């Protein structure tokens, strides 16, 4: 079943041609509870949109979001209101915290005293990270330390107030928002711009991808380098962990996605992005399949990828070829809705698109594997007194 375009949102402002980079949607994000969608629509603006979209937007497929000055634009949908965050700089990275949202009508400024509430972190062109309270749209922190563009952000999925940032200054930085945004650690090891960072769902590991042929795997407990993942032939630009932390995928300009066992560093599978039309001139294929983004589906059985060949691809974990395609122009990023069924993609012209995604009922076998792998490492599985075939299934050695 091919993905169907449900809606496409466009910025309401014209592109500023005097800026080298201003309108791209470099990042999209859903809040962990699926109640909010954030869109870095270019022009130094982030849109915070209550989810689901209104029926009018889903029906007409195209909607313009117009920003007026520096005031927050609000539109009632129940208790939630759409907000416009004026960041003052081009926005490259977005990440929601895993903390619970404040109760409807709760006016207590919980975030101001460090108590849990839903926040959105924005990585900016000048190296700043601005952290906003979602319910009110208020700015909570401005984190200073990076010397160049903050390209990506990742919150610890366990609800702790730990934020990791990846920057063009070739470092990753760890911040503790419960301590007024104090910088906890600087991770150095990359020699190129850092494009992407991803914390494993069990919060034990951090993967980072830079303009290098290897991705780096770090310990989130000691903030030390665990290993280099070497296997790509060009720059690694995107990475993501499976929901049970048992798998890691990396995407590269070499047009390949490599699936790894993060505990052992073993390559389990390579997914190659071949041209959809074999009749294409081979001389023009050199960069057409360069990958931009990869992400796991919420149940861990599918992957989505966006590449420069103007295709959104959906991959089933057990197959080496895509199970579905959708044509999209100039895609830069993709993200699954936390409860499945939708994929959001951002484009170079500042648009965001929402696509249908395969809905799957996980088998009992996969649900058991996912439950076990949430707290068992590969080495712990291999040490279990169980048949070899069962160990291979639990460690994703059989598909």
Coordinates of C-alpha atoms in Angstrom, one line a residue:
X1 CA 0.0 0.0 0.0
X2 CA 1.7 3.2 -1.2
X3 CA 1.8 6.2 1.1
X4 CA -0.9 8.8 0.5
X5 CA -0.3 12.5 0.9
X6 CA -2.8 13.6 3.6
X7 CA -1.8 17.3 4.0
X8 CA 0.9 19.7 3.0
X9 CA 1.6 22.9 5.0
X10 CA 3.5 25.8 3.5
X11 CA 5.1 28.8 5.2
X12 CA 3.1 32.0 4.8
X13 CA 6.2 34.2 4.2
X14 CA 8.1 34.5 1.0
X15 CA 11.6 33.3 0.9
X16 CA 14.3 35.8 1.6
X17 CA 16.7 35.5 -1.3
X18 CA 19.4 37.6 0.5
X19 CA 19.9 34.7 2.9
X20 CA 21.9 31.7 1.8
X21 CA 19.8 29.4 3.9
X22 CA 16.5 30.5 5.3
X23 CA 13.4 28.6 4.3
X24 CA 14.3 24.9 4.6
X25 CA 12.4 22.5 6.9
X26 CA 15.5 20.9 8.4
X27 CA 13.6 19.3 11.3
X28 CA 10.1 18.1 12.2
X29 CA 9.0 16.6 15.5
X30 CA 6.0 15.0 17.2
X31 CA 5.7 15.2 21.0
X32 CA 6.0 11.7 22.7
X33 CA 2.2 11.7 23.5
X34 CA 1.3 12.7 19.9
X35 CA -0.5 15.8 21.0
X36 CA 1.8 18.4 19.3
X37 CA 3.6 18.7 16.1
X38 CA 6.6 21.1 15.7
X39 CA 7.8 22.4 12.3
X40 CA 10.9 24.5 11.7
X41 CA 9.4 26.2 8.7
X42 CA 12.3 28.5 8.0
X43 CA 12.4 32.3 8.4
X44 CA 13.6 31.8 12.1
X45 CA 10.1 30.6 13.0
X46 CA 8.9 27.3 14.6
X47 CA 5.2 26.4 14.4
X48 CA 3.7 24.4 17.3
X49 CA 0.5 22.8 16.1
X50 CA -2.0 20.7 18.1
X51 CA -2.4 17.3 16.7
X52 CA -4.4 16.0 14.9
X53 CA -4.8 18.6 12.2
X54 CA -8.2 20.1 11.6
X55 CA -10.5 18.4 9.1
X56 CA -10.2 21.3 6.7
X57 CA -6.4 21.0 6.5
X58 CA -6.5 17.2 6.0
X59 CA -9.2 17.6 3.4
X60 CA -7.7 20.4 1.2
X61 CA -4.2 18.9 1.4
X62 CA -2.6 22.4 1.4
X63 CA -2.6 25.0 4.0
X64 CA -0.6 28.2 4.5
X65 CA 0.6 29.2 7.9
X66 CA 1.0 32.9 8.1
X67 CA 3.1 34.5 10.9
X68 CA 2.3 38.1 12.0
X69 CA 5.3 40.0 13.5
X70 CA 6.6 38.6 16.8
X71 CA 3.2 37.8 18.3
X72 CA 2.1 34.2 18.9
X73 CA -0.6 33.2 16.5
X74 CA -3.2 31.1 18.3
X75 CA -6.1 29.1 17.1
X76 CA -8.4 27.3 19.5
X77 CA -8.9 23.6 19.2
X78 CA -10.2 22.6 22.6
X79 CA -7.7 23.7 25.2
X80 CA -4.7 23.6 22.9
X81 CA -3.8 26.6 20.8
X82 CA -1.4 26.8 17.9
X83 CA 1.7 28.9 18.6
X84 CA 4.4 30.6 16.6
X85 CA 7.9 30.7 18.3
X86 CA 10.0 33.6 17.0
X87 CA 13.5 32.2 17.5
X88 CA 15.5 35.1 16.0
X89 CA 17.8 32.7 14.1
X90 CA 17.4 30.0 11.4
X91 CA 16.2 26.8 13.2
X92 CA 18.0 23.6 12.4
X93 CA 17.1 21.1 15.1
X94 CA 13.9 20.3 17.1
X95 CA 13.3 18.0 20.0
X96 CA 10.4 17.5 22.5
X97 CA 11.1 16.4 26.0
X98 CA 9.6 13.1 27.2
X99 CA 8.1 14.8 30.2
X100 CA 4.3 14.9 30.7
X101 CA 2.4 17.9 29.5
X102 CA 0.7 20.2 32.1
X103 CA -3.0 19.5 32.8
X104 CA -5.5 21.5 30.8
X105 CA -6.1 24.8 32.6
X106 CA -3.2 24.4 34.9
X107 CA -1.7 27.8 35.4
X108 CA 1.0 26.9 37.8
X109 CA 4.3 27.8 36.2
X110 CA 5.8 24.3 36.8
X111 CA 8.6 24.7 34.4
X112 CA 9.9 27.9 36.1
X113 CA 10.8 25.9 39.2
X114 CA 12.2 22.9 37.3
X115 CA 9.2 20.6 37.6
X116 CA 8.2 18.3 34.8
X117 CA 6.3 19.8 31.8
X118 CA 6.4 19.4 28.1
X119 CA 9.2 21.5 26.5
X120 CA 10.5 22.0 23.0
X121 CA 14.2 22.6 22.4
X122 CA 15.3 24.4 19.2
X123 CA 18.8 24.4 17.8
X124 CA 19.8 27.6 16.1
X125 CA 22.1 29.0 13.5
X126 CA 24.3 30.9 15.9
X127 CA 25.0 28.0 18.2
X128 CA 22.3 28.8 20.8
X129 CA 19.7 26.3 22.0
X130 CA 16.4 27.9 23.1
X131 CA 14.1 25.8 25.2
X132 CA 10.3 26.6 25.2
X133 CA 7.4 25.6 27.4
X134 CA 4.9 24.1 25.0
X135 CA 1.7 24.9 26.8
X136 CA 2.4 28.6 27.1
X137 CA 5.0 29.3 24.3
X138 CA 7.3 30.9 26.9
X139 CA 11.1 30.8 26.6
X140 CA 12.6 28.9 29.5
X141 CA 16.3 28.7 28.7
X142 CA 18.9 29.9 26.3
X143 CA 21.8 27.4 26.4
X144 CA 25.1 28.8 25.3
X145 CA 28.3 26.9 24.5
X146 CA 28.3 25.7 20.9
X147 CA 30.4 27.8 18.5
X148 CA 28.4 27.0 15.3
X149 CA 25.0 25.7 14.0
X150 CA 23.2 23.3 16.4
X151 CA 22.2 20.7 13.8
X152 CA 20.3 18.2 15.9
X153 CA 18.9 17.6 19.4
X154 CA 17.8 14.6 21.4
X155 CA 16.1 14.3 24.8
X156 CA 16.6 11.2 27.0
X157 CA 13.5 9.1 26.3
X158 CA 13.1 8.1 30.0
X159 CA 11.8 11.5 31.0
X160 CA 15.0 12.7 32.7
X161 CA 15.8 16.4 31.9
X162 CA 18.9 15.5 29.9
X163 CA 19.3 17.0 26.4
X164 CA 22.1 16.2 23.9
X165 CA 23.0 18.6 21.1
X166 CA 25.0 18.0 17.9
X167 CA 26.7 20.9 16.2
X168 CA 28.8 22.0 13.3
X169 CA 31.5 22.9 15.8
X170 CA 32.3 19.1 15.7
X171 CA 31.1 18.5 19.3
X172 CA 28.2 17.0 21.1
X173 CA 27.1 18.6 24.4
X174 CA 25.0 17.2 27.2
X175 CA 22.8 19.6 29.2
X176 CA 20.8 19.1 32.4
X177 CA 17.7 21.2 32.3
X178 CA 16.9 20.4 36.0
X179 CA 20.0 22.4 36.9
X180 CA 19.1 25.6 34.9
X181 CA 20.4 24.1 31.7
X182 CA 23.9 23.5 33.0
X183 CA 26.3 21.9 30.5
X184 CA 27.3 18.5 31.9
X185 CA 29.7 17.2 29.3
X186 CA 31.3 18.0 25.9
X187 CA 31.9 15.0 23.7
X188 CA 34.7 15.4 21.2
X189 CA 35.8 12.8 18.7
X190 CA 34.3 13.9 15.3
X191 CA 36.5 15.8 12.8
X192 CA 33.6 17.0 10.7
X193 CA 30.3 18.7 11.3
X194 CA 27.9 16.6 13.5
X195 CA 24.6 16.1 11.6
X196 CA 22.6 13.9 13.9
X197 CA 22.4 12.5 17.4
X198 CA 20.1 9.8 18.8
X199 CA 19.7 8.5 22.4
X200 CA 18.7 4.8 22.7
X201 CA 15.2 4.2 24.3
X202 CA 16.9 2.5 27.2
X203 CA 19.0 5.6 27.7
X204 CA 22.3 3.6 27.8
X205 CA 23.8 4.7 24.4
X206 CA 24.1 7.7 22.2
X207 CA 24.8 7.5 18.5
X208 CA 26.2 10.5 16.5
X209 CA 26.7 10.9 12.8
X210 CA 28.9 13.5 11.2
X211 CA 30.4 14.2 7.7
X212 CA 32.5 11.0 8.2
X213 CA 32.3 7.5 7.0
X214 CA 31.8 6.2 10.5
X215 CA 29.2 6.8 13.2
X216 CA 30.2 7.1 16.8
X217 CA 28.6 5.2 19.7
X218 CA 28.8 6.7 23.2
X219 CA 27.9 5.5 26.7
X220 CA 25.2 7.7 28.2
X221 CA 26.4 6.6 31.7
X222 CA 30.1 7.5 31.5
X223 CA 29.9 9.8 28.4
X224 CA 32.8 7.9 26.9
X225 CA 33.3 6.5 23.4
X226 CA 32.2 2.9 23.1
X227 CA 33.1 2.2 19.4
X228 CA 33.3 3.5 15.9
X229 CA 30.8 1.9 13.5
X230 CA 32.7 1.6 10.2
X231 CA 31.1 0.4 7.0
X232 CA 29.8 3.3 5.0
X233 CA 31.6 4.6 1.9
X234 CA 30.6 8.2 2.4
X235 CA 29.4 10.7 5.0
X236 CA 26.9 9.3 7.6
X237 CA 24.1 11.9 8.0
X238 CA 21.3 10.3 10.0
X239 CA 20.8 7.6 12.7
X240 CA 18.1 6.1 14.8
X241 CA 17.6 3.3 17.4
X242 CA 14.8 0.8 17.3
X243 CA 12.1 1.1 20.0
X244 CA 13.7 -1.8 22.0
X245 CA 17.3 -0.4 21.6
X246 CA 18.4 -3.7 20.0
X247 CA 19.0 -2.2 16.6
X248 CA 20.6 0.9 15.2
X249 CA 20.3 2.2 11.7
X250 CA 22.6 4.7 10.0
X251 CA 22.0 6.5 6.7
X252 CA 24.7 7.8 4.4
X253 CA 25.4 9.8 1.2
X254 CA 26.6 6.4 -0.2
X255 CA 22.9 5.6 -0.7
X256 CA 22.9 2.8 1.9
X257 CA 21.3 2.2 5.2
X258 CA 23.2 -0.1 7.5
X259 CA 21.5 -1.9 10.3
X260 CA 23.8 -2.6 13.3
X261 CA 23.7 -4.5 16.6
X262 CA 24.8 -1.6 18.8
X263 CA 26.0 -3.9 21.6
X264 CA 28.4 -5.9 19.4
X265 CA 29.1 -3.4 16.5
X266 CA 28.1 -6.1 14.0
X267 CA 26.5 -5.2 10.7
X268 CA 23.3 -7.1 10.4
X269 CA 21.9 -5.8 7.0
X270 CA 22.5 -3.2 4.3
X271 CA 19.6 -1.6 2.5
X272 CA 20.6 -0.1 -0.8
X273 CA 18.7 2.7 -2.5
X274 CA 18.7 1.8 -6.1
X275 CA 17.0 4.0 -8.7
X276 CA 13.3 3.3 -9.2
X277 CA 13.7 3.5 -12.9
X278 CA 16.6 1.4 -14.3
X279 CA 16.5 3.3 -17.5
X280 CA 18.1 6.4 -15.9
X281 CA 21.4 7.4 -17.3
X282 CA 24.0 5.8 -15.0
X283 CA 26.2 8.9 -15.2
X284 CA 23.5 10.9 -13.5
X285 CA 23.0 8.5 -10.6
X286 CA 26.0 9.4 -8.6
X287 CA 24.3 11.7 -6.1
X288 CA 20.6 11.1 -6.8
X289 CA 20.1 8.6 -4.0
X290 CA 22.1 10.4 -1.3
X291 CA 20.2 9.8 1.9
X292 CA 19.0 12.6 4.1
X293 CA 17.1 10.9 6.9
X294 CA 16.1 7.5 8.4
X295 CA 13.7 6.7 11.2
X296 CA 12.1 3.6 12.8
X297 CA 8.4 3.1 13.1
X298 CA 7.0 3.0 16.7
X299 CA 6.5 -0.7 16.8
X300 CA 10.0 -1.3 15.3
X301 CA 9.0 -3.3 12.2
X302 CA 9.4 -0.6 9.5
X303 CA 11.9 2.1 8.5
X304 CA 11.2 5.3 6.5
X305 CA 14.0 6.9 4.5
X306 CA 14.1 10.2 2.5
X307 CA 16.7 10.5 -0.3
X308 CA 17.7 13.0 -3.0
X309 CA 16.1 10.9 -5.7
X310 CA 12.8 12.5 -4.6
X311 CA 11.3 9.4 -3.0
X312 CA 10.0 8.6 0.4
X313 CA 10.6 4.9 0.9
X314 CA 9.1 2.5 3.5
X315 CA 11.1 -0.6 4.3
X316 CA 9.9 -3.7 6.2
X317 CA 12.6 -4.9 8.6
X318 CA 12.7 -8.5 7.2
X319 CA 13.0 -7.4 3.5
X320 CA 15.9 -6.0 1.5
X321 CA 13.7 -4.0 -0.9
X322 CA 11.2 -1.2 -0.1
X323 CA 7.6 -2.2 0.4
X324 CA 6.3 1.2 -0.6
X325 CA 7.3 4.4 -2.4
X326 CA 5.9 8.0 -2.5
X327 CA 7.2 10.8 -4.8
X328 CA 8.3 13.9 -2.8
X329 CA 10.5 16.8 -3.9
X330 CA 13.6 17.9 -2.1
X331 CA 13.0 15.9 1.1
X332 CA 15.3 16.7 4.1
X333 CA 13.8 14.9 7.1
X334 CA 11.2 12.3 8.2
X335 CA 9.6 11.3 11.4
X336 CA 6.9 8.7 12.4
X337 CA 3.9 9.7 14.5
X338 CA 4.4 8.1 17.9
X339 CA 1.3 5.9 17.6
X340 CA 2.0 4.9 14.0
X341 CA -0.1 5.4 10.9
X342 CA 1.5 8.7 9.7
X343 CA 4.9 10.0 8.6
X344 CA 5.8 13.7 8.5
X345 CA 8.5 14.9 6.1
X346 CA 10.2 18.3 5.7
X347 CA 11.4 19.7 2.4
X348 CA 14.0 22.1 1.2
X349 CA 11.3 24.7 0.2
X350 CA 10.0 24.9 3.7
X351 CA 7.0 22.7 3.4
X352 CA 5.9 19.8 5.7
X353 CA 4.0 16.9 4.3
X354 CA 2.0 14.2 6.1
X355 CA 1.7 10.7 4.6
X356 CA -0.1 7.6 5.5
X357 CA 2.1 4.8 6.7
X358 CA 1.5 1.0 6.9
X359 CA -0.4 0.1 10.1
X360 CA 0.7 -3.3 11.4
X361 CA -0.4 -5.6 14.2
X362 CA 2.7 -6.9 15.7
X363 CA 3.0 -10.7 16.0
X364 CA 3.1 -12.2 19.5
X365 CA 6.7 -13.3 18.7
X366 CA 7.8 -9.7 17.9
X367 CA 6.0 -8.3 21.0
X368 CA 7.9 -10.8 23.2
X369 CA 11.2 -10.0 21.5
X370 CA 10.6 -6.3 21.9
X371 CA 9.7 -6.7 25.6
X372 CA 12.8 -8.9 26.3
X373 CA 15.2 -6.7 24.4
X374 CA 14.1 -3.6 26.2
X375 CA 16.1 -4.8 29.2
X376 CA 18.4 -7.5 27.9
X377 CA 21.6 -6.7 25.9
X378 CA 22.8 -8.9 23.1
X379 CA 25.4 -10.5 25.3
X380 CA 22.8 -11.3 28.0
X381 CA 20.5 -12.9 25.4
X382 CA 23.4 -15.0 24.0
X383 CA 24.1 -16.2 27.6
X384 CA 20.6 -17.6 28.1
X385 CA 20.1 -21.4 28.2
X386 CA 17.8 -21.4 25.2
X387 CA 18.0 -22.9 21.6
X388 CA 20.3 -21.2 19.1
X389 CA 17.5 -20.3 16.7
X390 CA 15.6 -18.5 19.5
X391 CA 18.8 -16.6 20.3
X392 CA 19.1 -15.6 16.6
X393 CA 15.5 -14.4 16.6
X394 CA 15.9 -12.4 19.7
X395 CA 19.1 -10.7 18.4
X396 CA 17.6 -10.0 15.0
X397 CA 20.0 -12.4 13.2
X398 CA 17.0 -14.0 11.4
X399 CA 14.5 -11.9 9.5

